[in-house]
Tab-separated table of C-alpha atoms in Angstrom:
chain	number	residue	atom	x	y	z
X	1	MET	CA	63.916	-12.288	35.948
X	2	LYS	CA	61.649	-9.221	35.900
X	3	ASN	CA	61.943	-8.938	32.149
X	4	LYS	CA	61.205	-12.661	31.761
X	5	PHE	CA	58.022	-12.269	33.831
X	6	LYS	CA	56.875	-9.351	31.642
X	7	LEU	CA	57.514	-11.417	28.537
X	8	LEU	CA	55.462	-14.355	29.848
X	9	LEU	CA	52.632	-11.985	30.887
X	10	SER	CA	52.567	-10.403	27.442
X	11	ILE	CA	52.375	-13.799	25.759
X	12	PHE	CA	49.526	-14.830	28.100
X	13	LEU	CA	47.513	-11.662	27.420
X	14	LEU	CA	48.069	-11.945	23.690
X	15	GLY	CA	46.819	-15.519	23.734
X	16	THR	CA	43.804	-14.535	25.786
X	17	THR	CA	42.975	-11.726	23.374
X	18	ILE	CA	43.305	-14.011	20.392
X	19	GLY	CA	41.078	-16.558	22.113
X	20	LEU	CA	38.439	-13.957	22.946
X	21	THR	CA	38.545	-12.597	19.433
X	22	SER	CA	38.148	-16.085	18.051
X	23	CYS	CA	35.081	-16.701	20.250
X	24	ASN	CA	33.480	-13.448	19.187
X	25	ASN	CA	34.066	-14.231	15.535
X	26	ASN	CA	32.464	-17.632	15.992
X	27	ASN	CA	29.383	-15.951	17.487
X	28	ASN	CA	29.205	-13.400	14.708
X	29	ASN	CA	29.507	-16.081	12.069
X	30	LYS	CA	26.691	-18.151	13.523
X	31	VAL	CA	24.173	-18.600	10.690
X	32	ASP	CA	20.510	-17.751	11.306
X	33	PRO	CA	18.539	-20.441	9.406
X	34	LEU	CA	15.709	-17.913	8.841
X	35	ASP	CA	17.970	-15.110	7.573
X	36	PRO	CA	16.292	-14.307	4.241
X	37	ASN	CA	19.566	-13.034	2.796
X	38	THR	CA	21.529	-16.260	3.376
X	39	ARG	CA	18.850	-18.944	3.493
X	40	GLU	CA	19.157	-21.504	0.694
X	41	LEU	CA	16.780	-20.838	-2.179
X	42	ILE	CA	14.094	-23.459	-2.825
X	43	LYS	CA	13.837	-24.756	-6.377
X	44	LEU	CA	10.270	-25.047	-7.701
X	45	ASN	CA	9.532	-27.308	-10.676
X	46	ASP	CA	6.660	-25.107	-11.843
X	47	PRO	CA	6.005	-21.376	-11.269
X	48	ASN	CA	2.514	-22.308	-10.063
X	49	ASP	CA	3.857	-24.580	-7.321
X	50	LEU	CA	3.500	-23.424	-3.731
X	51	LEU	CA	6.521	-23.267	-1.454
X	52	PRO	CA	6.697	-26.582	0.414
X	53	GLU	CA	8.019	-24.754	3.482
X	54	THR	CA	6.795	-21.469	4.979
X	55	PRO	CA	9.081	-20.909	7.984
X	56	TYR	CA	8.174	-17.238	8.484
X	57	THR	CA	4.456	-17.982	8.647
X	58	ASP	CA	5.197	-21.010	10.812
X	59	ALA	CA	7.242	-18.902	13.255
X	60	CYS	CA	4.655	-16.125	13.607
X	61	LYS	CA	2.296	-17.039	16.440
X	62	LEU	CA	-1.025	-15.653	17.593
X	63	ASN	CA	-0.563	-14.266	21.084
X	64	ALA	CA	-3.847	-12.569	21.920
X	65	ASP	CA	-6.908	-13.243	24.032
X	66	TYR	CA	-9.948	-13.437	21.792
X	67	GLU	CA	-12.444	-15.281	23.969
X	68	GLY	CA	-15.736	-13.394	24.139
X	69	LYS	CA	-14.430	-10.638	21.846
X	70	VAL	CA	-16.199	-9.249	18.753
X	71	PHE	CA	-13.982	-7.987	15.934
X	72	THR	CA	-16.126	-5.067	14.789
X	73	ALA	CA	-16.358	-3.810	18.374
X	74	ASP	CA	-13.098	-4.957	20.019
X	75	GLY	CA	-10.660	-5.206	17.110
X	76	ILE	CA	-10.297	-8.977	17.597
X	77	GLY	CA	-12.656	-11.918	17.362
X	78	LEU	CA	-13.653	-15.109	15.610
X	79	VAL	CA	-15.671	-14.604	12.431
X	80	HIS	CA	-17.542	-16.603	9.817
X	81	LEU	CA	-16.747	-16.316	6.116
X	82	ALA	CA	-19.620	-14.779	4.155
X	83	SER	CA	-17.978	-14.705	0.714
X	84	ASN	CA	-14.647	-14.466	-1.069
X	85	THR	CA	-13.905	-11.417	-3.200
X	86	ASP	CA	-10.287	-11.534	-4.379
X	87	GLY	CA	-6.757	-12.037	-3.069
X	88	ASP	CA	-6.865	-9.286	-0.461
X	89	THR	CA	-10.561	-8.800	0.303
X	90	ALA	CA	-13.333	-10.981	1.693
X	91	LYS	CA	-16.640	-10.594	3.512
X	92	PHE	CA	-17.167	-11.890	7.045
X	93	TYR	CA	-19.580	-11.631	9.927
X	94	ASP	CA	-18.828	-11.686	13.644
X	95	TYR	CA	-18.901	-15.153	15.199
X	96	SER	CA	-20.939	-14.163	18.230
X	97	SER	CA	-23.033	-11.403	16.689
X	98	ALA	CA	-26.758	-12.029	16.939
X	99	SER	CA	-27.423	-9.901	13.860
X	100	GLU	CA	-24.767	-11.671	11.765
X	101	THR	CA	-24.146	-8.395	9.938
X	102	ARG	CA	-21.830	-8.926	6.989
X	103	PHE	CA	-18.887	-6.613	6.452
X	104	PRO	CA	-16.087	-6.417	3.870
X	105	LEU	CA	-12.492	-6.637	5.091
X	106	ARG	CA	-9.391	-5.349	3.310
X	107	PHE	CA	-6.331	-7.366	4.337
X	108	LEU	CA	-3.566	-5.259	5.882
X	109	GLY	CA	0.038	-5.377	4.711
X	110	ILE	CA	-0.611	-6.699	1.201
X	111	ASP	CA	-1.942	-5.740	-2.218
X	112	THR	CA	-2.511	-8.679	-4.558
X	113	PRO	CA	-2.876	-8.153	-8.331
X	114	GLU	CA	-6.313	-7.194	-9.627
X	115	SER	CA	-8.745	-9.969	-10.506
X	116	THR	CA	-12.191	-8.328	-10.776
X	117	ALA	CA	-12.611	-5.079	-12.721
X	118	ASN	CA	-9.192	-5.566	-14.315
X	119	ILE	CA	-7.258	-8.814	-14.674
X	120	GLU	CA	-3.533	-8.739	-13.878
X	121	PRO	CA	-0.910	-11.511	-13.854
X	122	TRP	CA	-1.182	-13.696	-10.746
X	123	GLY	CA	-4.399	-11.942	-9.707
X	124	LYS	CA	-6.770	-14.858	-10.316
X	125	LYS	CA	-4.369	-17.330	-8.728
X	126	ALA	CA	-4.023	-15.149	-5.641
X	127	SER	CA	-7.822	-15.070	-5.397
X	128	VAL	CA	-8.084	-18.846	-5.716
X	129	PHE	CA	-5.283	-19.382	-3.154
X	130	VAL	CA	-7.065	-17.225	-0.577
X	131	ALA	CA	-10.547	-18.547	-1.343
X	132	LYS	CA	-9.522	-22.183	-0.905
X	133	ILE	CA	-7.865	-21.502	2.459
X	134	LEU	CA	-10.744	-19.450	3.846
X	135	THR	CA	-13.388	-21.869	2.581
X	136	GLU	CA	-11.656	-24.850	4.220
X	137	ALA	CA	-11.053	-22.893	7.423
X	138	GLU	CA	-14.733	-21.938	7.550
X	139	THR	CA	-15.773	-25.549	7.004
X	140	ASN	CA	-13.351	-27.395	9.280
X	141	GLY	CA	-11.492	-24.871	11.418
X	142	ASP	CA	-11.667	-21.231	12.483
X	143	ILE	CA	-11.066	-17.719	11.154
X	144	LEU	CA	-10.023	-14.875	13.437
X	145	LEU	CA	-9.551	-11.195	12.622
X	146	ILE	CA	-7.383	-8.728	14.513
X	147	ASN	CA	-6.325	-5.103	14.069
X	148	ASP	CA	-4.605	-2.394	16.048
X	149	TYR	CA	-7.025	0.424	15.278
X	150	ASP	CA	-4.729	3.020	16.867
X	151	VAL	CA	-1.927	2.171	14.420
X	152	PHE	CA	-3.635	1.020	11.228
X	153	GLY	CA	-7.054	2.651	11.491
X	154	ARG	CA	-10.431	0.946	11.647
X	155	ASN	CA	-11.755	1.427	8.102
X	156	GLU	CA	-10.745	2.501	4.614
X	157	THR	CA	-12.351	5.639	3.203
X	158	ASN	CA	-14.889	3.448	1.339
X	159	GLY	CA	-16.025	1.881	4.622
X	160	ARG	CA	-14.275	-1.490	4.404
X	161	PHE	CA	-12.804	-2.764	7.654
X	162	LEU	CA	-9.048	-3.306	7.848
X	163	GLY	CA	-7.446	-6.300	9.498
X	164	PHE	CA	-5.127	-9.270	9.698
X	165	VAL	CA	-6.647	-12.684	8.991
X	166	TRP	CA	-5.635	-15.670	11.103
X	167	TYR	CA	-6.937	-19.127	10.214
X	168	ARG	CA	-6.616	-22.786	11.114
X	169	LEU	CA	-7.793	-25.672	8.967
X	170	ASP	CA	-8.928	-27.792	11.921
X	171	LYS	CA	-9.832	-27.127	15.534
X	172	THR	CA	-6.580	-28.540	16.963
X	173	SER	CA	-4.011	-26.769	14.765
X	174	ASP	CA	-2.220	-23.510	15.475
X	175	PHE	CA	-3.542	-20.368	13.828
X	176	ARG	CA	-1.639	-19.106	10.768
X	177	LEU	CA	-1.458	-15.492	9.569
X	178	LEU	CA	-2.911	-15.481	6.046
X	179	ASN	CA	-1.670	-11.972	5.161
X	180	LEU	CA	1.895	-13.062	5.906
X	181	GLU	CA	1.500	-16.342	4.036
X	182	ILE	CA	0.338	-14.430	0.950
X	183	VAL	CA	3.610	-12.461	1.032
X	184	GLU	CA	5.702	-15.559	1.718
X	185	GLN	CA	4.092	-17.394	-1.219
X	186	GLY	CA	4.793	-14.449	-3.517
X	187	TYR	CA	1.224	-13.362	-4.268
X	188	SER	CA	1.942	-9.857	-2.918
X	189	LYS	CA	4.886	-7.710	-1.990
X	190	ASN	CA	5.117	-6.507	1.594
X	191	LEU	CA	3.186	-3.324	2.326
X	192	LEU	CA	3.442	-3.469	6.116
X	193	PHE	CA	5.703	-0.688	7.394
X	194	ASP	CA	4.359	0.240	10.834
X	195	LYS	CA	5.226	-1.361	14.160
X	196	SER	CA	2.453	-2.401	16.509
X	197	LYS	CA	2.528	-3.960	19.952
X	198	VAL	CA	-0.880	-5.548	19.323
X	199	CYS	CA	0.021	-6.863	15.858
X	200	ASP	CA	3.783	-7.372	16.133
X	201	TYR	CA	4.337	-8.847	12.666
X	202	LEU	CA	6.625	-6.358	10.906
X	203	ASP	CA	9.834	-8.417	11.140
X	204	TYR	CA	8.127	-11.515	9.730
X	205	PHE	CA	6.662	-9.586	6.791
X	206	GLN	CA	10.019	-8.027	5.948
X	207	LYS	CA	11.858	-11.371	6.060
X	208	ALA	CA	9.205	-13.149	3.992
X	209	ASP	CA	9.287	-10.362	1.410
X	210	THR	CA	13.091	-10.375	1.186
X	211	TYR	CA	13.231	-14.128	0.651
X	212	ALA	CA	10.424	-14.091	-1.961
X	213	ALA	CA	12.232	-11.281	-3.792
X	214	ARG	CA	15.474	-13.303	-3.851
X	215	MET	CA	13.515	-16.207	-5.330
X	216	LYS	CA	11.743	-13.903	-7.802
X	217	LEU	CA	8.609	-15.700	-6.638
X	218	ARG	CA	5.456	-14.860	-8.606
X	219	VAL	CA	4.782	-11.082	-8.328
X	220	GLN	CA	8.408	-10.644	-7.279
X	221	GLY	CA	9.668	-11.368	-10.783
X	222	THR	CA	8.213	-14.495	-12.466
X	223	LYS	CA	5.739	-14.427	-15.345
X	224	ASP	CA	2.337	-15.974	-14.724
X	225	PRO	CA	2.227	-19.003	-17.065
X	226	GLY	CA	-1.572	-18.893	-17.064
X	227	TYR	CA	-1.774	-15.263	-18.165
X	228	ASP	CA	-2.196	-14.527	-21.855
X	229	TYR	CA	0.324	-11.707	-22.315
X	230	SER	CA	-0.341	-11.724	-26.052
X	231	ASN	CA	-4.032	-10.926	-25.495
X	232	THR	CA	-4.985	-13.274	-28.297
X	233	VAL	CA	-8.671	-12.650	-29.009
X	234	ILE	CA	-11.220	-15.473	-29.106
X	235	LYS	CA	-14.440	-14.669	-30.974
X	236	THR	CA	-17.263	-16.455	-29.187
X	237	THR	CA	-20.867	-16.286	-28.067
X	238	ILE	CA	-22.024	-16.090	-24.457
X	239	LYS	CA	-23.724	-19.487	-24.632
X	240	TYR	CA	-20.687	-21.204	-26.141
X	241	LEU	CA	-18.386	-19.616	-23.554
X	242	ILE	CA	-20.542	-20.793	-20.644
X	243	ASP	CA	-20.797	-24.344	-22.004
X	244	ASN	CA	-17.212	-24.737	-23.294
X	245	TYR	CA	-15.011	-22.483	-21.172
X	246	GLU	CA	-12.352	-25.148	-20.524
X	247	GLU	CA	-11.987	-25.790	-24.252
X	248	LEU	CA	-11.346	-22.062	-24.677
X	249	GLY	CA	-8.658	-22.110	-21.978
X	250	VAL	CA	-10.696	-20.367	-19.261
X	251	THR	CA	-9.799	-22.250	-16.081
X	252	GLU	CA	-8.934	-21.431	-12.473
X	253	ASN	CA	-5.293	-22.073	-13.376
X	254	SER	CA	-5.403	-19.330	-15.981
X	255	SER	CA	-5.968	-15.615	-15.692
X	256	GLY	CA	-8.644	-15.741	-18.332
X	257	LYS	CA	-8.848	-15.134	-22.059
X	258	MET	CA	-9.555	-12.048	-24.097
X	259	VAL	CA	-12.868	-12.578	-25.891
X	260	LYS	CA	-14.859	-10.643	-28.474
X	261	ILE	CA	-18.621	-10.905	-28.152
X	262	ASP	CA	-21.590	-9.499	-30.029
X	263	ALA	CA	-24.454	-8.996	-27.593
X	264	CYS	CA	-27.778	-7.353	-26.934
X	265	VAL	CA	-27.987	-5.101	-23.876
X	266	ILE	CA	-30.922	-6.228	-21.740
X	267	GLY	CA	-30.258	-4.189	-18.587
X	268	ILE	CA	-27.855	-1.634	-17.114
X	269	ALA	CA	-26.755	-1.202	-13.473
X	270	GLY	CA	-24.424	1.729	-13.041
X	271	ASP	CA	-22.074	1.276	-15.993
X	272	SER	CA	-22.161	-2.535	-15.924
X	273	LEU	CA	-24.317	-4.437	-18.362
X	274	TYR	CA	-26.599	-7.447	-18.432
X	275	VAL	CA	-26.274	-8.922	-21.922
X	276	ARG	CA	-27.486	-11.835	-24.035
X	277	ASP	CA	-26.463	-13.381	-27.332
X	278	VAL	CA	-27.668	-11.699	-30.522
X	279	VAL	CA	-28.567	-14.992	-32.214
X	280	PRO	CA	-29.508	-18.422	-30.781
X	281	ASN	CA	-27.311	-21.478	-31.243
X	282	GLU	CA	-28.301	-24.517	-33.312
X	283	ASN	CA	-30.549	-25.657	-30.453
X	284	GLY	CA	-32.375	-22.348	-30.317
X	285	GLU	CA	-30.639	-21.311	-27.051
X	286	LEU	CA	-29.387	-17.861	-26.096
X	287	GLY	CA	-26.699	-17.196	-23.506
X	288	TYR	CA	-27.140	-14.578	-20.763
X	289	THR	CA	-24.572	-13.035	-18.434
X	290	TYR	CA	-23.372	-9.996	-16.492
X	291	LEU	CA	-20.544	-7.798	-17.768
X	292	PHE	CA	-18.706	-5.921	-15.027
X	293	SER	CA	-17.390	-2.793	-16.728
X	294	GLY	CA	-15.162	-1.667	-13.865
X	295	TYR	CA	-14.854	1.924	-12.681
X	296	GLY	CA	-14.383	5.267	-14.384
X	297	LYS	CA	-16.110	4.231	-17.612
X	298	SER	CA	-19.224	6.092	-18.812
X	299	VAL	CA	-20.759	3.102	-20.546
X	300	ALA	CA	-24.333	4.040	-19.636
X	301	SER	CA	-23.960	7.348	-21.479
X	302	VAL	CA	-23.540	5.612	-24.868
X	303	VAL	CA	-25.623	2.456	-24.384
X	304	LYS	CA	-29.291	1.798	-23.651
X	305	PRO	CA	-31.357	-1.380	-23.227
X	306	SER	CA	-32.060	-3.129	-26.570
X	307	ASP	CA	-28.831	-1.841	-28.146
X	308	PHE	CA	-26.688	-4.301	-30.077
X	309	ILE	CA	-23.028	-3.957	-29.224
X	310	SER	CA	-19.662	-5.570	-29.888
X	311	PHE	CA	-17.004	-5.544	-27.151
X	312	TYR	CA	-13.736	-7.016	-25.932
X	313	CYS	CA	-13.288	-8.186	-22.347
X	314	LYS	CA	-11.658	-10.858	-20.201
X	315	ALA	CA	-13.484	-14.107	-19.523
X	316	THR	CA	-12.375	-15.713	-16.262
X	317	LYS	CA	-13.395	-18.485	-13.908
X	318	PHE	CA	-13.626	-17.974	-10.151
X	319	LEU	CA	-15.182	-20.464	-7.720
X	320	GLU	CA	-16.943	-22.360	-10.516
X	321	ASN	CA	-18.461	-19.195	-12.022
X	322	ILE	CA	-17.649	-17.712	-15.422
X	323	GLN	CA	-17.182	-13.948	-15.214
X	324	LEU	CA	-16.850	-11.186	-17.809
X	325	SER	CA	-14.795	-8.180	-16.716
X	326	ASP	CA	-11.949	-5.882	-17.744
X	327	LEU	CA	-14.129	-4.313	-20.447
X	328	LYS	CA	-12.208	-2.461	-23.163
X	329	PHE	CA	-14.027	0.798	-23.752
X	330	ASP	CA	-11.999	2.533	-26.449
X	331	SER	CA	-13.697	4.401	-29.286
X	332	TYR	CA	-11.004	3.427	-31.780
X	333	GLY	CA	-8.181	0.986	-32.173
X	334	LYS	CA	-7.650	-2.736	-31.830
X	335	TYR	CA	-10.156	-3.236	-29.001
X	336	ALA	CA	-12.787	-0.683	-29.988
X	337	PHE	CA	-16.201	-0.822	-28.291
X	338	THR	CA	-18.894	-0.673	-30.981
X	339	ASN	CA	-22.580	0.191	-30.626
X	340	TYR	CA	-24.197	-1.115	-33.824
X	341	SER	CA	-27.594	0.334	-32.902
X	342	ARG	CA	-26.211	3.821	-32.409
X	343	ILE	CA	-24.381	3.671	-35.733
X	344	ALA	CA	-27.440	2.371	-37.586
X	345	ALA	CA	-29.625	5.155	-36.162
X	346	GLN	CA	-27.695	7.819	-38.060
X	347	ASP	CA	-29.311	9.499	-41.070
X	348	VAL	CA	-27.456	8.511	-44.248
X	349	THR	CA	-28.725	11.704	-45.951
X	350	ASP	CA	-26.665	13.850	-43.576
X	351	PRO	CA	-24.393	15.846	-45.927
X	352	SER	CA	-21.567	15.842	-43.375
X	353	LEU	CA	-21.150	12.063	-43.650
X	354	THR	CA	-18.368	10.585	-45.747
X	355	GLU	CA	-18.699	7.574	-48.021
X	356	ALA	CA	-16.947	5.504	-45.352
X	357	ASP	CA	-19.470	6.701	-42.762
X	358	ILE	CA	-22.423	5.763	-44.963
X	359	LYS	CA	-20.911	2.348	-45.675
X	360	GLU	CA	-20.485	1.738	-41.926
X	361	ILE	CA	-24.109	2.745	-41.264
X	362	ASN	CA	-25.482	0.423	-43.960
X	363	GLU	CA	-23.325	-2.475	-42.739
X	364	ALA	CA	-24.587	-1.951	-39.178
X	365	LYS	CA	-28.206	-1.991	-40.398
X	366	GLU	CA	-27.626	-5.199	-42.352
X	367	MET	CA	-26.007	-6.833	-39.336
X	368	ILE	CA	-28.788	-5.814	-36.932
X	369	ALA	CA	-31.371	-7.269	-39.332
X	370	THR	CA	-29.905	-10.710	-38.639
X	371	PHE	CA	-30.040	-10.320	-34.830
X	372	THR	CA	-32.779	-11.462	-32.462
X	373	PRO	CA	-34.502	-8.266	-31.288
X	374	PHE	CA	-35.053	-7.375	-27.628
X	375	VAL	CA	-38.774	-7.507	-26.873
X	376	GLU	CA	-41.031	-7.336	-23.824
X	377	SER	CA	-41.470	-11.110	-23.853
X	378	ASP	CA	-37.779	-11.452	-22.937
X	379	PHE	CA	-38.968	-10.826	-19.373
X	380	ASN	CA	-40.098	-14.139	-17.857
X	381	SER	CA	-43.044	-13.951	-15.478
X	382	LEU	CA	-42.638	-15.544	-12.038
X	383	ASP	CA	-46.377	-15.439	-11.349
X	384	ASP	CA	-46.793	-19.222	-11.468
X	385	CYS	CA	-43.795	-20.008	-9.253
X	386	LYS	CA	-44.733	-21.805	-6.027
X	387	THR	CA	-41.337	-23.175	-4.966
X	388	LEU	CA	-37.665	-22.298	-5.321
X	389	SER	CA	-37.402	-25.104	-7.870
X	390	ASP	CA	-39.961	-23.257	-9.971
X	391	VAL	CA	-37.931	-20.072	-9.683
X	392	ALA	CA	-34.659	-21.840	-10.534
X	393	GLN	CA	-35.594	-22.354	-14.175
X	394	PHE	CA	-35.402	-18.579	-14.680
X	395	SER	CA	-31.985	-18.124	-13.061
X	396	ASP	CA	-29.743	-15.699	-14.976
X	397	ARG	CA	-32.675	-14.432	-17.000
X	398	LEU	CA	-34.797	-11.322	-17.208
X	399	VAL	CA	-37.857	-11.657	-15.000
X	400	THR	CA	-41.044	-9.875	-14.048
X	401	ALA	CA	-41.846	-10.509	-10.394
X	402	ARG	CA	-44.790	-9.574	-8.195
X	403	LEU	CA	-42.988	-8.615	-4.971
X	404	THR	CA	-44.493	-7.457	-1.663
X	405	ILE	CA	-42.319	-5.486	0.773
X	406	ARG	CA	-41.786	-7.145	4.167
X	407	THR	CA	-39.867	-6.333	7.316
X	408	VAL	CA	-37.138	-8.282	9.111
X	409	ASN	CA	-35.106	-7.771	12.259
X	410	ALA	CA	-31.658	-8.800	13.445
X	411	SER	CA	-32.723	-12.360	14.210
X	412	SER	CA	-34.846	-12.916	11.069
X	413	ASP	CA	-32.595	-11.156	8.539
X	414	ASP	CA	-32.164	-13.694	5.718
X	415	ASP	CA	-29.758	-11.608	3.620
X	416	GLN	CA	-26.037	-12.373	3.327
X	417	ASN	CA	-24.924	-8.903	2.214
X	418	GLU	CA	-23.224	-6.280	4.338
X	419	GLY	CA	-25.042	-3.216	5.621
X	420	THR	CA	-26.768	-2.275	8.837
X	421	SER	CA	-30.213	-1.352	10.134
X	422	SER	CA	-31.867	-1.458	13.530
X	423	GLY	CA	-35.245	-2.510	14.899
X	424	ASP	CA	-37.623	-3.792	12.250
X	425	TYR	CA	-36.480	-2.797	8.783
X	426	TYR	CA	-37.441	-3.403	5.156
X	427	TYR	CA	-34.106	-2.477	3.566
X	428	LYS	CA	-30.417	-2.605	4.422
X	429	LYS	CA	-27.803	-0.363	2.816
X	430	ASP	CA	-24.020	-0.226	3.124
X	431	ALA	CA	-21.631	2.733	2.927
X	432	ASN	CA	-21.426	2.391	-0.877
X	433	LYS	CA	-25.233	2.454	-1.328
X	434	ASN	CA	-25.419	-1.251	-2.201
X	435	MET	CA	-28.840	-2.154	-0.880
X	436	THR	CA	-31.117	-5.107	-0.176
X	437	ILE	CA	-34.884	-4.583	-0.175
X	438	TYR	CA	-36.759	-7.373	1.614
X	439	SER	CA	-39.731	-8.852	-0.216
X	440	TYR	CA	-41.655	-12.039	-0.876
X	441	LEU	CA	-42.880	-13.408	-4.179
X	442	ASN	CA	-46.581	-13.657	-4.997
X	443	ASP	CA	-48.358	-15.145	-1.947
X	444	GLU	CA	-46.917	-14.689	1.562
X	445	SER	CA	-48.100	-18.163	2.560
X	446	SER	CA	-45.565	-19.753	0.182
X	447	ARG	CA	-42.744	-17.962	2.046
X	448	LEU	CA	-40.785	-17.475	-1.181
X	449	TYR	CA	-38.454	-14.769	0.063
X	450	ILE	CA	-37.037	-13.244	-3.106
X	451	ASN	CA	-35.290	-9.998	-2.183
X	452	MET	CA	-34.335	-7.130	-4.473
X	453	ARG	CA	-30.705	-6.087	-4.824
X	454	VAL	CA	-29.593	-2.582	-5.817
X	455	ASP	CA	-26.074	-1.849	-7.049
X	456	GLY	CA	-24.793	1.290	-5.341
X	457	ASN	CA	-23.635	2.614	-8.722
X	458	CYS	CA	-27.146	2.590	-10.222
X	459	TYR	CA	-28.176	5.924	-11.717
X	460	PRO	CA	-30.988	6.904	-11.543
X	461	TYR	CA	-30.905	5.129	-8.190
X	462	PRO	CA	-33.961	2.972	-7.260
X	463	GLY	CA	-33.962	4.103	-3.637
X	464	GLU	CA	-35.810	2.726	-0.631
X	465	THR	CA	-38.337	5.579	-0.731
X	466	LEU	CA	-39.886	4.034	-3.851
X	467	PHE	CA	-41.181	1.192	-1.697
X	468	GLU	CA	-43.558	0.909	1.237
X	469	VAL	CA	-43.993	-1.986	3.650
X	470	GLY	CA	-46.995	-4.157	2.821
X	471	LYS	CA	-47.412	-2.837	-0.706
X	472	THR	CA	-46.937	-4.957	-3.813
X	473	TYR	CA	-44.913	-3.994	-6.880
X	474	ILE	CA	-44.388	-5.414	-10.348
X	475	VAL	CA	-40.606	-5.392	-10.668
X	476	LYS	CA	-38.538	-6.062	-13.764
X	477	GLY	CA	-34.949	-7.144	-13.250
X	478	TYR	CA	-32.351	-9.886	-13.611
X	479	LEU	CA	-32.720	-13.021	-11.483
X	480	LYS	CA	-29.486	-14.186	-9.843
X	481	PRO	CA	-28.860	-17.194	-7.592
X	482	TYR	CA	-27.911	-16.090	-4.103
X	483	TYR	CA	-26.670	-18.845	-1.797
X	484	GLU	CA	-29.667	-21.202	-1.459
X	485	LYS	CA	-32.136	-18.591	-2.743
X	486	TYR	CA	-32.506	-15.980	-5.472
X	487	GLN	CA	-32.613	-12.211	-5.721
X	488	VAL	CA	-33.861	-9.803	-8.367
X	489	CYS	CA	-31.135	-7.366	-9.388
X	490	LEU	CA	-32.559	-3.946	-10.269
X	491	PHE	CA	-31.438	-1.715	-13.115
X	492	ASN	CA	-30.782	2.008	-13.486
X	493	ASN	CA	-34.264	3.312	-12.766
X	494	ASN	CA	-35.001	5.201	-15.981
X	495	LEU	CA	-38.738	5.852	-15.782
X	496	GLU	CA	-39.338	5.213	-19.493
X	497	TYR	CA	-38.768	1.484	-18.968
X	498	ASN	CA	-41.319	1.028	-16.141
X	499	TYR	CA	-39.049	-1.270	-14.158
X	500	ILE	CA	-40.977	-0.653	-10.906
X	501	THR	CA	-44.763	-0.329	-10.871
X	502	GLU	CA	-46.944	-0.257	-7.755
X	503	VAL	CA	-49.957	-2.563	-7.806
X	504	LYS	CA	-53.011	-0.430	-6.934
């Protein structure tokens, strides 16, 4: 009987153990629908298509008190969008700030492909994706910035703020974390590695990145169908490009086209160039534009105003504007940068020159003889302008403007650029020396506030000490539209060109 009892007890315990083991296995095998390693992969019909579902961004919620907070002071706060830059940078200003001081923000946890100085696959599309969201959120919803300064730091070394961008497209929706959505949609790999109690997003970023990598979504392993990997060159003029960019394949759904342009240099700011066509079209029209050379190129050392040049660059479209960037600045090879004027200036009697050198010099001279020369009359006078409509006809042209220096304060500051000043001030400069100088055109009674804009890379630099409040100056520069107004962009202040002259 005793042995029978032991046998029954053993069977009971064995059954219990099996049952418990079975329950545990069932728990372990329970599938997490958001597990990026097991979640079913979504099939997209086109590489450009967005994911129809974003469960990681959906699951990440904003849990922070932002009422009455100011981002630049408190690390959290509602902001207004000032301007879009690219896929991981934009300019904002604090929602409740009386001064509405603009500041650039670098998005934390991501690094989208380049789309300004250089053009990389998916870069333009990342920029467009971000710009459309932020523009709609600014118009119909809200934008909120947050950062844990103790963990991620307040600013980059170049002065840009760091932060996470939350948005909602209408006032009743939940906020969504844009940085995370950029990773989930495959426009950037995850670069968030630090834990934060204030910004507790690490797990979401890691899961979104893992799933996007499994899908080979965009930067995670799919070629950009709008990027010209062959770098096929289109020979064009500036005017034709501006008027017919879609025909040439330059759209917001593409990453631009490699173009070859002959141009006359009409101004230089840092190493970037203001250029115009060398010959007019059949209607007698010349095209004008700005060529962003990028960084680390010594363009200004081999080019001067009035030079005729030939160059290769990328033509792109961003927010309805045609841009020239990604300048190729090689001395030799397939995409060589050529300065016809510098070649033609050589002395053909120089005994060190070869026959090939002399032939190149003569060909450059013959070519330049067919070009429209750069003359003083290329500068359009704004003396007769009484309204902004009058000024508008000279947009994207060289101008001569009679500008008087004025002062503003935090409440009357009419400039949209970043930078800070206090009290009454006549200029505003940011950490990178980009500067606005406040001025009015011609007669103060017309209230035509046309400010001057200085690129921080200008050399020689046209600094604020060149100007004095209340004094009038004849300024030569390039007129650019700026929101509802215009500004005169100044050039490298080489004294021989008399770009800035005080009226005595």
